[in-house]
CSV table of C-alpha atoms and ligand atoms in Angstrom, one decimal:
chain,number,residue,atom,x,y,z
G,1,MET,CA,64.1,77.0,87.6
G,2,SER,CA,61.5,78.0,91.2
G,3,ALA,CA,60.0,82.0,90.8
G,4,SER,CA,62.7,82.6,93.6
G,5,SER,CA,65.8,81.4,92.6
G,6,PRO,CA,68.7,83.6,92.3
G,7,ALA,CA,68.7,83.6,88.5
G,8,ALA,CA,64.9,85.0,88.4
G,9,ARG,CA,65.6,87.4,91.2
G,10,PRO,CA,66.8,91.0,90.4
G,11,VAL,CA,70.4,91.0,89.9
G,12,VAL,CA,72.4,92.0,93.1
G,13,THR,CA,76.3,91.6,92.8
G,14,ARG,CA,79.2,92.4,94.8
G,15,ILE,CA,82.8,93.3,95.1
G,16,ALA,CA,84.8,92.0,98.4
G,17,PRO,CA,88.0,92.8,98.8
G,18,SER,CA,90.0,92.2,101.8
G,19,PRO,CA,92.0,95.3,102.9
G,20,THR,CA,95.2,94.1,103.4
G,21,GLY,CA,97.5,96.3,101.0
G,22,TYR,CA,97.0,97.9,97.5
G,23,MET,CA,94.1,97.3,95.5
G,24,HIS,CA,95.1,94.6,93.1
G,25,ILE,CA,94.2,95.0,89.3
G,26,GLY,CA,92.5,91.5,89.4
G,27,THR,CA,90.5,92.6,92.1
G,28,ALA,CA,89.6,96.0,89.8
G,29,ARG,CA,88.5,93.5,86.9
G,30,THR,CA,86.5,91.3,89.5
G,31,ALA,CA,85.1,94.2,90.6
G,32,LEU,CA,84.5,95.8,86.9
G,33,PHE,CA,82.5,92.7,85.9
G,34,ASN,CA,80.4,92.3,89.0
G,35,TRP,CA,79.7,96.6,88.0
G,36,LEU,CA,78.7,95.4,84.6
G,37,PHE,CA,76.9,93.0,85.2
G,38,ALA,CA,74.8,94.7,87.4
G,39,ARG,CA,74.2,97.9,85.5
G,40,HIS,CA,73.3,95.7,82.7
G,41,HIS,CA,70.9,94.1,84.5
G,42,GLY,CA,69.4,97.2,86.1
G,43,GLY,CA,70.7,95.1,89.3
G,44,THR,CA,72.8,96.5,92.2
G,45,PHE,CA,76.2,96.3,93.0
G,46,LEU,CA,77.7,96.3,96.3
G,47,LEU,CA,81.0,96.9,98.0
G,48,ARG,CA,81.8,95.0,101.2
G,49,ILE,CA,85.2,95.3,103.0
G,50,GLU,CA,86.3,91.6,104.3
G,51,ASP,CA,87.6,93.2,107.3
G,52,THR,CA,87.2,90.0,109.3
G,53,ASP,CA,90.9,89.0,109.8
G,54,ARG,CA,91.8,92.2,112.2
G,55,GLU,CA,95.7,91.4,112.1
G,56,ARG,CA,96.1,91.7,108.7
G,57,SER,CA,93.1,94.5,107.7
G,58,THR,CA,94.1,97.9,107.7
G,59,PRO,CA,92.5,101.3,107.4
G,60,GLU,CA,94.6,102.7,104.7
G,61,ALA,CA,94.2,99.4,102.5
G,62,THR,CA,90.2,100.5,102.8
G,63,ALA,CA,91.1,103.9,101.9
G,64,ALA,CA,92.7,103.1,98.7
G,65,ILE,CA,90.2,100.2,97.7
G,66,LEU,CA,87.6,102.9,97.5
G,67,ARG,CA,90.0,105.7,96.1
G,68,GLY,CA,90.6,103.0,93.5
G,69,MET,CA,86.7,102.4,92.7
G,70,THR,CA,86.1,105.8,92.8
G,71,TRP,CA,88.9,106.5,90.3
G,72,LEU,CA,87.3,103.7,88.2
G,73,GLY,CA,84.1,105.1,88.2
G,74,LEU,CA,82.8,101.6,89.3
G,75,ASP,CA,80.0,103.3,92.1
G,76,TRP,CA,78.4,101.0,94.7
G,77,ASP,CA,75.2,101.3,95.3
G,78,GLY,CA,74.6,102.2,99.0
G,79,GLU,CA,77.3,102.0,101.8
G,80,ALA,CA,80.3,99.9,102.2
G,81,VAL,CA,79.8,97.0,104.6
G,82,SER,CA,82.4,96.3,106.8
G,83,GLN,CA,81.9,92.5,107.2
G,84,PHE,CA,83.6,92.8,110.4
G,85,GLU,CA,81.0,94.8,111.8
G,86,GLN,CA,78.6,91.5,110.7
G,87,ARG,CA,80.8,89.3,113.3
G,88,HIS,CA,77.8,88.7,115.7
G,89,ARG,CA,75.1,88.0,113.1
G,90,HIS,CA,77.9,85.3,111.8
G,91,ALA,CA,78.4,83.9,115.1
G,92,GLU,CA,74.6,83.9,115.6
G,93,VAL,CA,74.6,81.3,112.2
G,94,ALA,CA,77.1,79.3,113.4
G,95,HIS,CA,75.0,78.7,116.7
G,96,GLU,CA,72.1,78.2,114.3
G,97,MET,CA,73.8,75.9,112.6
G,98,LEU,CA,74.5,73.6,115.5
G,99,ALA,CA,70.9,74.2,116.4
G,100,ARG,CA,69.9,72.4,113.2
G,101,GLY,CA,72.4,69.6,113.4
G,102,ALA,CA,74.1,70.5,110.4
G,103,ALA,CA,77.5,71.4,112.6
G,104,TYR,CA,78.9,70.6,116.2
G,105,LYS,CA,81.0,71.3,118.7
G,106,CYS,CA,84.7,70.3,118.3
G,107,PHE,CA,86.7,70.1,121.4
G,108,SER,CA,90.1,68.3,119.7
G,109,SER,CA,92.9,70.3,120.8
G,110,GLN,CA,95.7,71.3,117.8
G,111,ALA,CA,98.0,69.1,119.3
G,112,GLU,CA,95.3,66.1,118.8
G,113,ILE,CA,94.9,67.4,115.4
G,114,GLU,CA,98.4,67.3,114.9
G,115,ALA,CA,98.5,63.5,116.0
G,116,PHE,CA,95.8,62.8,114.1
G,117,ARG,CA,97.1,63.9,111.0
G,118,GLU,CA,101.0,62.1,111.6
G,119,ALA,CA,98.9,59.2,112.2
G,120,ALA,CA,97.0,59.1,109.1
G,121,THR,CA,100.1,59.7,107.0
G,122,ALA,CA,102.2,57.2,108.9
G,123,GLU,CA,98.9,54.6,108.0
G,124,LYS,CA,99.2,56.3,104.2
G,125,ARG,CA,95.2,57.2,105.1
G,126,SER,CA,93.7,60.8,104.0
G,127,THR,CA,94.7,63.5,106.4
G,128,LEU,CA,91.3,65.1,106.4
G,129,PHE,CA,90.7,65.6,109.9
G,130,ARG,CA,88.0,63.4,111.1
G,131,SER,CA,86.8,64.7,114.2
G,132,PRO,CA,86.0,62.4,117.2
G,133,TRP,CA,83.3,65.4,118.0
G,134,ARG,CA,81.1,64.5,114.9
G,135,ASP,CA,78.8,62.3,115.9
G,136,ALA,CA,79.5,63.0,120.1
G,137,ASP,CA,76.6,62.7,122.7
G,138,PRO,CA,76.2,66.7,123.9
G,139,VAL,CA,76.1,65.2,127.5
G,140,THR,CA,79.8,64.2,127.0
G,141,HIS,CA,81.0,67.6,126.2
G,142,PRO,CA,83.8,68.7,128.6
G,143,ASP,CA,83.6,72.4,129.8
G,144,GLU,CA,86.7,73.6,127.6
G,145,PRO,CA,86.6,75.7,124.4
G,146,TYR,CA,85.3,74.3,121.5
G,147,VAL,CA,85.4,75.3,117.6
G,148,ILE,CA,81.9,74.9,115.6
G,149,ARG,CA,82.9,72.7,112.9
G,150,MET,CA,80.4,72.3,109.8
G,151,LYS,CA,78.7,68.8,109.3
G,152,ALA,CA,79.8,67.9,105.9
G,153,PRO,CA,78.5,65.3,104.4
G,154,LEU,CA,80.7,62.0,104.3
G,155,THR,CA,79.5,61.1,100.9
G,156,GLY,CA,78.4,62.0,97.4
G,157,GLU,CA,79.0,64.8,95.4
G,158,THR,CA,79.0,68.9,95.4
G,159,VAL,CA,78.1,70.2,92.0
G,160,ILE,CA,78.9,73.6,90.7
G,161,ASP,CA,77.5,74.9,88.0
G,162,ASP,CA,79.3,77.5,86.9
G,163,LYS,CA,78.7,80.1,84.6
G,164,VAL,CA,82.7,80.4,83.3
G,165,GLN,CA,84.1,77.0,84.2
G,166,GLY,CA,81.2,75.0,83.1
G,167,VAL,CA,79.9,72.4,85.6
G,168,VAL,CA,82.6,71.1,88.2
G,169,THR,CA,81.9,68.2,90.8
G,170,PHE,CA,83.6,67.8,93.8
G,171,GLN,CA,83.6,64.4,95.8
G,172,ASN,CA,82.6,65.5,99.3
G,173,GLU,CA,84.9,62.6,101.0
G,174,GLN,CA,87.6,65.3,99.7
G,175,LEU,CA,86.6,67.8,102.1
G,176,ASP,CA,86.6,67.9,105.9
G,177,ASP,CA,84.3,69.6,108.6
G,178,MET,CA,85.8,72.9,107.7
G,179,VAL,CA,85.7,74.8,110.9
G,180,VAL,CA,83.0,78.0,111.1
G,181,LEU,CA,83.3,79.4,114.1
G,182,ARG,CA,87.0,79.3,116.0
G,183,SER,CA,87.0,79.2,119.9
G,184,ASP,CA,87.4,82.7,120.4
G,185,GLY,CA,84.0,83.2,119.0
G,186,THR,CA,85.0,84.3,115.7
G,187,PRO,CA,83.8,83.5,112.5
G,188,THR,CA,86.1,82.2,109.5
G,189,TYR,CA,86.3,83.6,106.3
G,190,MET,CA,84.1,80.9,104.7
G,191,LEU,CA,81.5,81.2,106.5
G,192,ALA,CA,81.3,84.7,107.0
G,193,VAL,CA,81.3,85.1,103.1
G,194,VAL,CA,78.2,83.0,103.2
G,195,VAL,CA,76.2,84.7,105.6
G,196,ASP,CA,77.2,88.0,104.6
G,197,ASP,CA,76.2,87.2,100.6
G,198,HIS,CA,72.6,85.9,102.1
G,199,ASP,CA,72.3,88.6,104.0
G,200,MET,CA,73.1,91.4,101.1
G,201,GLY,CA,70.8,89.1,98.7
G,202,VAL,CA,73.6,88.4,96.3
G,203,THR,CA,72.2,86.6,93.4
G,204,HIS,CA,75.8,86.5,91.5
G,205,VAL,CA,79.0,85.5,92.8
G,206,ILE,CA,81.4,86.9,90.2
G,207,ARG,CA,85.1,86.4,91.6
G,208,GLY,CA,88.7,85.1,90.7
G,209,ASP,CA,89.2,81.2,90.0
G,210,ASP,CA,91.1,80.4,93.2
G,211,HIS,CA,87.7,80.5,95.0
G,212,LEU,CA,86.6,77.7,93.3
G,213,ASN,CA,87.4,75.4,95.3
G,214,ASN,CA,85.6,77.9,98.1
G,215,ALA,CA,82.2,77.5,96.4
G,216,ALA,CA,82.0,73.6,96.8
G,217,ARG,CA,82.6,74.4,100.9
G,218,GLN,CA,80.1,77.4,100.7
G,219,THR,CA,77.6,75.0,98.8
G,220,MET,CA,77.5,73.1,101.9
G,221,VAL,CA,76.9,75.8,104.0
G,222,TYR,CA,73.3,77.5,101.8
G,223,GLN,CA,72.2,73.9,101.7
G,224,ALA,CA,72.9,73.4,105.9
G,225,MET,CA,71.0,76.6,106.3
G,226,GLY,CA,68.3,76.1,103.8
G,227,TRP,CA,69.6,79.3,101.6
G,228,GLU,CA,69.4,79.6,98.3
G,229,ILE,CA,72.4,79.5,96.1
G,230,PRO,CA,73.9,82.3,94.2
G,231,VAL,CA,75.0,81.7,90.6
G,232,TRP,CA,78.8,81.0,90.5
G,233,ALA,CA,81.1,82.6,87.8
G,234,HIS,CA,84.5,81.8,88.6
G,235,ILE,CA,86.8,84.2,86.0
G,236,PRO,CA,90.3,82.8,85.3
G,237,LEU,CA,93.3,85.2,87.1
G,238,ILE,CA,95.0,87.6,85.0
G,239,PHE,CA,98.2,86.6,84.3
G,240,GLY,CA,101.9,88.9,82.6
G,241,PRO,CA,103.1,89.2,79.4
G,242,ASP,CA,104.9,86.2,79.8
G,243,GLY,CA,102.1,83.9,81.3
G,244,LYS,CA,103.3,83.5,84.4
G,245,LYS,CA,101.0,84.6,87.8
G,246,LEU,CA,101.1,88.4,87.5
G,247,SER,CA,103.6,89.8,90.0
G,248,LYS,CA,105.7,92.9,90.5
G,249,ARG,CA,108.4,91.9,88.3
G,250,HIS,CA,105.8,92.5,85.7
G,251,GLY,CA,105.5,96.4,86.4
G,252,ALA,CA,102.4,97.5,87.9
G,253,THR,CA,99.9,95.3,89.5
G,254,GLY,CA,98.2,98.3,92.0
G,255,VAL,CA,95.3,99.9,90.8
G,256,GLU,CA,96.6,103.4,91.7
G,257,GLU,CA,100.2,103.1,90.0
G,258,TYR,CA,98.1,103.0,86.9
G,259,GLN,CA,96.4,106.6,87.8
G,260,ALA,CA,99.8,107.5,88.7
G,261,MET,CA,100.9,106.6,85.7
G,262,GLY,CA,98.2,108.7,83.4
G,263,TYR,CA,96.3,106.1,82.3
G,264,PRO,CA,92.7,107.7,81.4
G,265,ALA,CA,90.1,106.0,83.3
G,266,ALA,CA,87.5,105.3,80.5
G,267,GLY,CA,90.7,103.6,78.6
G,268,MET,CA,91.4,100.9,81.9
G,269,ARG,CA,87.8,99.9,82.0
G,270,ASN,CA,87.7,99.3,78.1
G,271,TYR,CA,91.4,97.6,78.7
G,272,LEU,CA,90.1,95.5,81.9
G,273,THR,CA,86.7,94.8,80.2
G,274,ARG,CA,88.4,93.0,77.6
G,275,LEU,CA,91.1,91.6,79.7
G,276,GLY,CA,89.0,87.9,79.6
G,277,TRP,CA,85.9,89.2,78.3
G,278,ALA,CA,84.8,89.3,74.7
G,279,HIS,CA,81.8,90.6,72.6
G,280,GLY,CA,82.4,89.9,69.0
G,281,ASP,CA,85.8,91.5,67.7
G,282,ALA,CA,85.1,94.7,69.1
G,283,GLU,CA,88.2,96.2,71.1
G,284,PHE,CA,87.7,100.2,71.8
G,285,PHE,CA,84.0,100.7,73.2
G,286,THR,CA,82.6,103.1,75.6
G,287,THR,CA,81.5,102.4,79.1
G,288,GLU,CA,77.9,102.9,78.2
G,289,GLN,CA,78.6,100.2,75.3
G,290,ALA,CA,80.0,97.6,77.5
G,291,GLN,CA,77.3,98.2,80.2
G,292,GLU,CA,75.0,97.4,77.4
G,293,TRP,CA,77.0,94.3,76.4
G,294,PHE,CA,78.2,92.5,79.4
G,295,SER,CA,77.1,89.3,79.6
G,296,LEU,CA,78.6,85.9,81.8
G,297,GLU,CA,79.0,84.0,78.2
G,298,GLY,CA,81.1,86.4,76.7
G,299,ILE,CA,83.7,85.8,80.2
G,300,GLY,CA,87.1,83.2,78.3
G,301,ARG,CA,87.9,80.3,80.4
G,302,ALA,CA,91.6,80.8,79.8
G,303,PRO,CA,93.7,83.2,81.8
G,304,ALA,CA,94.2,86.8,80.6
G,305,ARG,CA,97.4,88.1,80.0
G,306,LEU,CA,98.4,92.0,80.6
G,307,ASP,CA,99.2,93.7,77.4
G,308,PHE,CA,100.7,96.8,77.9
G,309,LYS,CA,100.5,97.8,74.6
G,310,LYS,CA,97.1,97.3,74.0
G,311,LEU,CA,96.2,99.1,77.2
G,312,ASP,CA,98.1,102.3,75.8
G,313,ASN,CA,96.5,101.7,72.7
G,314,LEU,CA,93.3,101.6,74.1
G,315,CYS,CA,94.1,104.7,76.2
G,316,GLY,CA,95.3,106.9,73.5
G,317,GLN,CA,91.8,106.2,71.8
G,318,HIS,CA,89.5,107.3,75.0
G,319,ILE,CA,91.9,110.4,75.4
G,320,ALA,CA,91.3,111.1,71.9
G,321,ALA,CA,87.9,110.7,72.3
G,322,ALA,CA,87.2,112.3,75.6
G,323,ASP,CA,84.9,115.3,76.2
G,324,ASP,CA,87.5,118.3,76.8
G,325,ALA,CA,85.8,119.2,80.3
G,326,ALA,CA,86.2,115.9,81.3
G,327,LEU,CA,89.5,115.4,80.2
G,328,LEU,CA,91.0,118.7,82.1
G,329,HIS,CA,89.1,117.5,84.8
G,330,GLU,CA,91.0,114.2,85.0
G,331,ILE,CA,94.3,115.7,84.1
G,332,LEU,CA,93.9,117.8,86.8
G,333,ALA,CA,93.6,114.2,88.9
G,334,TYR,CA,96.0,112.5,87.6
G,335,LEU,CA,98.7,115.3,88.9
G,336,GLU,CA,97.4,115.3,92.3
G,337,ALA,CA,97.6,111.3,92.2
G,338,ALA,CA,100.8,111.6,90.7
G,339,ALA,CA,102.2,114.1,93.6
G,340,LEU,CA,102.8,116.3,90.4
G,341,PRO,CA,102.7,120.5,91.3
G,342,PRO,CA,99.2,121.5,90.7
G,343,LEU,CA,98.6,124.2,87.6
G,344,SER,CA,97.9,127.8,88.1
G,345,GLU,CA,94.5,129.0,86.9
G,346,ALA,CA,96.3,130.7,83.8
G,347,GLN,CA,97.8,127.8,82.8
G,348,VAL,CA,94.7,125.5,83.6
G,349,SER,CA,92.3,127.9,81.2
G,350,LEU,CA,95.4,127.4,78.5
G,351,LEU,CA,95.4,123.6,79.2
G,352,SER,CA,91.5,123.8,78.2
G,353,GLN,CA,92.2,125.8,75.1
G,354,ALA,CA,95.0,123.4,73.9
G,355,LEU,CA,92.9,120.3,74.2
G,356,TYR,CA,92.0,119.9,70.5
G,357,CYS,CA,95.5,119.6,69.7
G,358,LEU,CA,96.8,117.9,72.5
G,359,LYS,CA,94.6,115.0,72.6
G,360,ASP,CA,95.5,113.0,69.5
G,361,ARG,CA,98.1,110.3,69.5
G,362,ALA,CA,99.0,110.4,73.1
G,363,LYS,CA,98.4,107.2,75.2
G,364,LYS,CA,98.8,108.9,78.7
G,365,PHE,CA,98.5,112.1,80.3
G,366,PRO,CA,102.2,112.4,80.6
G,367,GLU,CA,102.6,112.6,76.8
G,368,LEU,CA,99.8,114.7,76.5
G,369,LEU,CA,101.4,117.4,79.3
G,370,GLU,CA,104.6,116.9,77.9
G,371,LYS,CA,103.0,118.1,74.2
G,372,ALA,CA,100.9,120.8,76.1
G,373,HIS,CA,104.6,122.3,77.3
G,374,PHE,CA,104.0,125.3,75.0
G,375,CYS,CA,101.3,126.4,77.1
G,376,LEU,CA,101.9,125.6,80.2
G,377,THR,CA,105.7,127.6,80.4
G,378,SER,CA,106.4,130.9,80.4
G,379,ARG,CA,108.7,133.6,79.2
G,380,PRO,CA,111.5,133.5,79.0
G,381,ILE,CA,111.1,130.0,77.3
G,382,GLU,CA,113.9,127.9,78.3
G,383,ILE,CA,115.0,126.5,74.7
G,384,GLU,CA,116.4,122.7,74.7
G,385,GLU,CA,119.6,122.4,72.8
G,386,ALA,CA,118.2,119.8,69.7
G,387,ALA,CA,115.8,123.6,69.3
G,388,ALA,CA,118.1,126.1,69.8
G,389,LYS,CA,120.1,124.7,66.7
G,390,ASN,CA,117.3,125.5,64.7
G,391,LEU,CA,117.9,129.1,65.7
G,392,ASP,CA,120.2,130.5,63.6
G,393,ALA,CA,120.9,133.8,62.3
G,394,VAL,CA,119.2,133.5,59.3
G,395,SER,CA,116.1,131.7,61.2
G,396,ARG,CA,116.7,134.8,63.6
G,397,GLY,CA,116.4,137.2,60.6
G,398,ILE,CA,113.3,135.4,59.5
G,399,LEU,CA,111.6,136.1,62.5
G,400,GLN,CA,112.4,139.3,62.7
G,401,GLU,CA,110.3,140.4,59.7
G,402,LEU,CA,107.7,137.6,60.7
G,403,THR,CA,106.8,139.8,63.8
G,404,PRO,CA,105.5,143.2,62.1
G,405,ARG,CA,103.1,141.3,59.8
G,406,LEU,CA,101.6,139.4,62.8
G,407,GLN,CA,100.6,142.8,64.4
G,408,ASN,CA,97.5,143.6,62.5
G,409,ALA,CA,96.2,140.2,61.3
G,410,SER,CA,93.2,138.6,62.8
G,411,TRP,CA,93.9,135.5,64.7
G,412,THR,CA,93.1,132.6,62.8
G,413,LYS,CA,94.5,129.8,61.1
G,414,ASP,CA,93.1,130.9,57.8
G,415,THR,CA,95.1,134.2,57.9
G,416,LEU,CA,97.9,133.3,59.5
G,417,GLU,CA,98.5,130.6,57.2
G,418,PRO,CA,99.1,132.7,53.8
G,419,ILE,CA,101.9,134.8,56.0
G,420,LEU,CA,103.9,132.1,57.3
G,421,THR,CA,103.9,130.3,53.7
G,422,GLU,CA,104.5,133.6,52.0
G,423,LEU,CA,107.2,134.9,54.2
G,424,ALA,CA,109.0,130.8,53.4
G,425,ALA,CA,108.4,131.5,49.8
G,426,ALA,CA,110.2,134.8,50.1
G,427,HIS,CA,113.3,132.9,51.3
G,428,GLY,CA,113.0,130.6,49.0
G,429,ILE,CA,112.1,127.9,52.1
G,430,GLY,CA,110.0,125.2,52.6
G,431,PHE,CA,107.5,125.4,55.5
G,432,GLY,CA,109.3,123.3,57.3
G,433,LYS,CA,112.7,125.1,57.4
G,434,LEU,CA,110.5,128.0,58.8
G,435,ALA,CA,108.3,125.9,61.1
G,436,SER,CA,111.6,124.6,63.0
G,437,PRO,CA,112.8,128.1,64.4
G,438,LEU,CA,109.1,128.9,65.4
G,439,ARG,CA,108.8,125.4,67.2
G,440,ALA,CA,112.0,126.5,69.3
G,441,ALA,CA,110.9,129.9,69.5
G,442,LEU,CA,107.2,129.2,70.7
G,443,ALA,CA,108.3,126.2,72.7
G,444,GLY,CA,111.5,125.9,72.7
G,445,ARG,CA,111.6,122.0,71.6
G,446,THR,CA,111.4,120.1,68.2
G,447,ALA,CA,108.4,118.0,69.0
G,448,THR,CA,105.6,120.3,69.1
G,449,PRO,CA,101.5,120.8,68.5
G,450,SER,CA,101.6,122.3,65.1
G,451,VAL,CA,102.7,125.8,64.9
G,452,TYR,CA,99.6,127.2,64.1
G,453,ASP,CA,98.0,125.5,66.9
G,454,MET,CA,100.5,126.9,69.1
G,455,MET,CA,99.7,130.5,68.3
G,456,LEU,CA,96.4,130.0,68.2
G,457,VAL,CA,96.2,128.8,71.5
G,458,ILE,CA,98.7,130.9,73.6
G,459,GLY,CA,97.3,134.1,71.7
G,460,LYS,CA,98.6,137.2,69.5
G,461,ASP,CA,100.6,139.2,72.4
G,462,GLU,CA,102.6,136.2,73.7
G,463,THR,CA,103.2,134.4,70.3
G,464,ILE,CA,104.7,138.0,69.3
G,465,ALA,CA,106.8,138.2,72.7
G,466,ARG,CA,108.1,134.9,72.2
G,467,LEU,CA,109.3,135.7,68.6
G,468,GLU,CA,110.9,138.5,69.6
G,469,GLU,CA,112.6,137.1,72.6
G,470,ALA,CA,114.0,134.5,70.3
G,471,ALA,CA,114.8,136.6,67.7
G,472,LEU,CA,117.2,139.0,69.9
I,501,LIG,N1,88.2,88.7,99.7
I,501,LIG,C1,88.0,87.7,98.8
I,501,LIG,C2,89.5,88.4,98.5
I,501,LIG,O1,89.8,89.0,98.7
I,501,LIG,C3,87.1,87.5,98.2
I,501,LIG,C4,85.9,87.0,98.4
I,501,LIG,C5,84.8,86.7,97.6
I,501,LIG,O2,84.6,87.1,96.5
I,501,LIG,O3,84.0,85.4,98.1
I,501,LIG,O4,90.0,87.3,97.7
């Protein structure tokens, strides 16, 4: 390997999404792999918006990509690059290919190309278009519009040494002279990608294996220009739980839908990293660990299947392990992303005090907020029907007895616990029988955090006020 081979240069990776819709979960996973690889090597991770197709590219889709990347914490280095902005450079390279004899002007019209294909089909020959202009003497060129075609080798092989797929060999006779510059002077995707990757110094191209065939043709452009070919890693696509290509019928396919469903970004990163990549049998890991462990060798060859149960499970573990301040911040961002009403300052303050008793066993933010109902609601407490059943005359009487005992209690679990257990014992009931009316009084629900946690979070005055209200 020469000293300047891509593998020996400082790592530069990129994600190159086309802004033609929402950000697909597969694009997010590809971005994540590129980001992890760059961060692992202390390299650079770039973002290029492939907006060359003016008809299909929209600023809204670009904005969705930037939001999705930001949500997932995939920080890119430098400014996002617009491929369209580089169009003059692409055209310049096409002309340089002409000058080098690696490309030629082709004046064949669409009708002529069609006729060629029809004749080829009739004669059972290959329908790959072979332009009559490939070896034409420039003096014979008409003064008409032309495209620039790459002069692809007619024989031999193009070999892709792919870090995931292994060695993949393409017969050159199967590849036609692709167009690199259209007659209106705009570059084709196949040219633009190579020029940009070269100009941006990309050393490793990690992308979906739907681009594997493109790698062969792109290799020819690198060779024609005498540029170094990057290291290729074509990763298998993400499939639905049924093993079929991921589509809307499998549920969410857009990154922003996951945010709006209330998945934490750290859990998403963990899950997407595991989707097609493994490090021993590690399932739950932090982003720091993923950066430390990530390697192309860990990427599997089989298509990854989306597994919502596993996603939920990992997300639950990340919520439980999250730092409270960061978690709060993310919950507030979730409310905004899901277009839910924002919390008041008082609610935010209570929620932040309650997080310690809400974090366990919540897989997504809606579940966590459901558990937080007791501190987000205010008096008069609306009592659900199932909970109201626990507030019969007897239990209301017990609550009435409880309030004076709480008046002078210091507000810690150690003090509250004996007060409640003694009261239950005095009435010859188990603690559970006392907890149910307390849950109803404090939260209006049957499923809540522990009564102690609720009492501690809302405080003495509010606890007594809710008990008095329920005991009426
Ligand atoms: N723009 C292409 C896509 O969105 C990616 C091209 C590449 O990664 O080389 O599929």
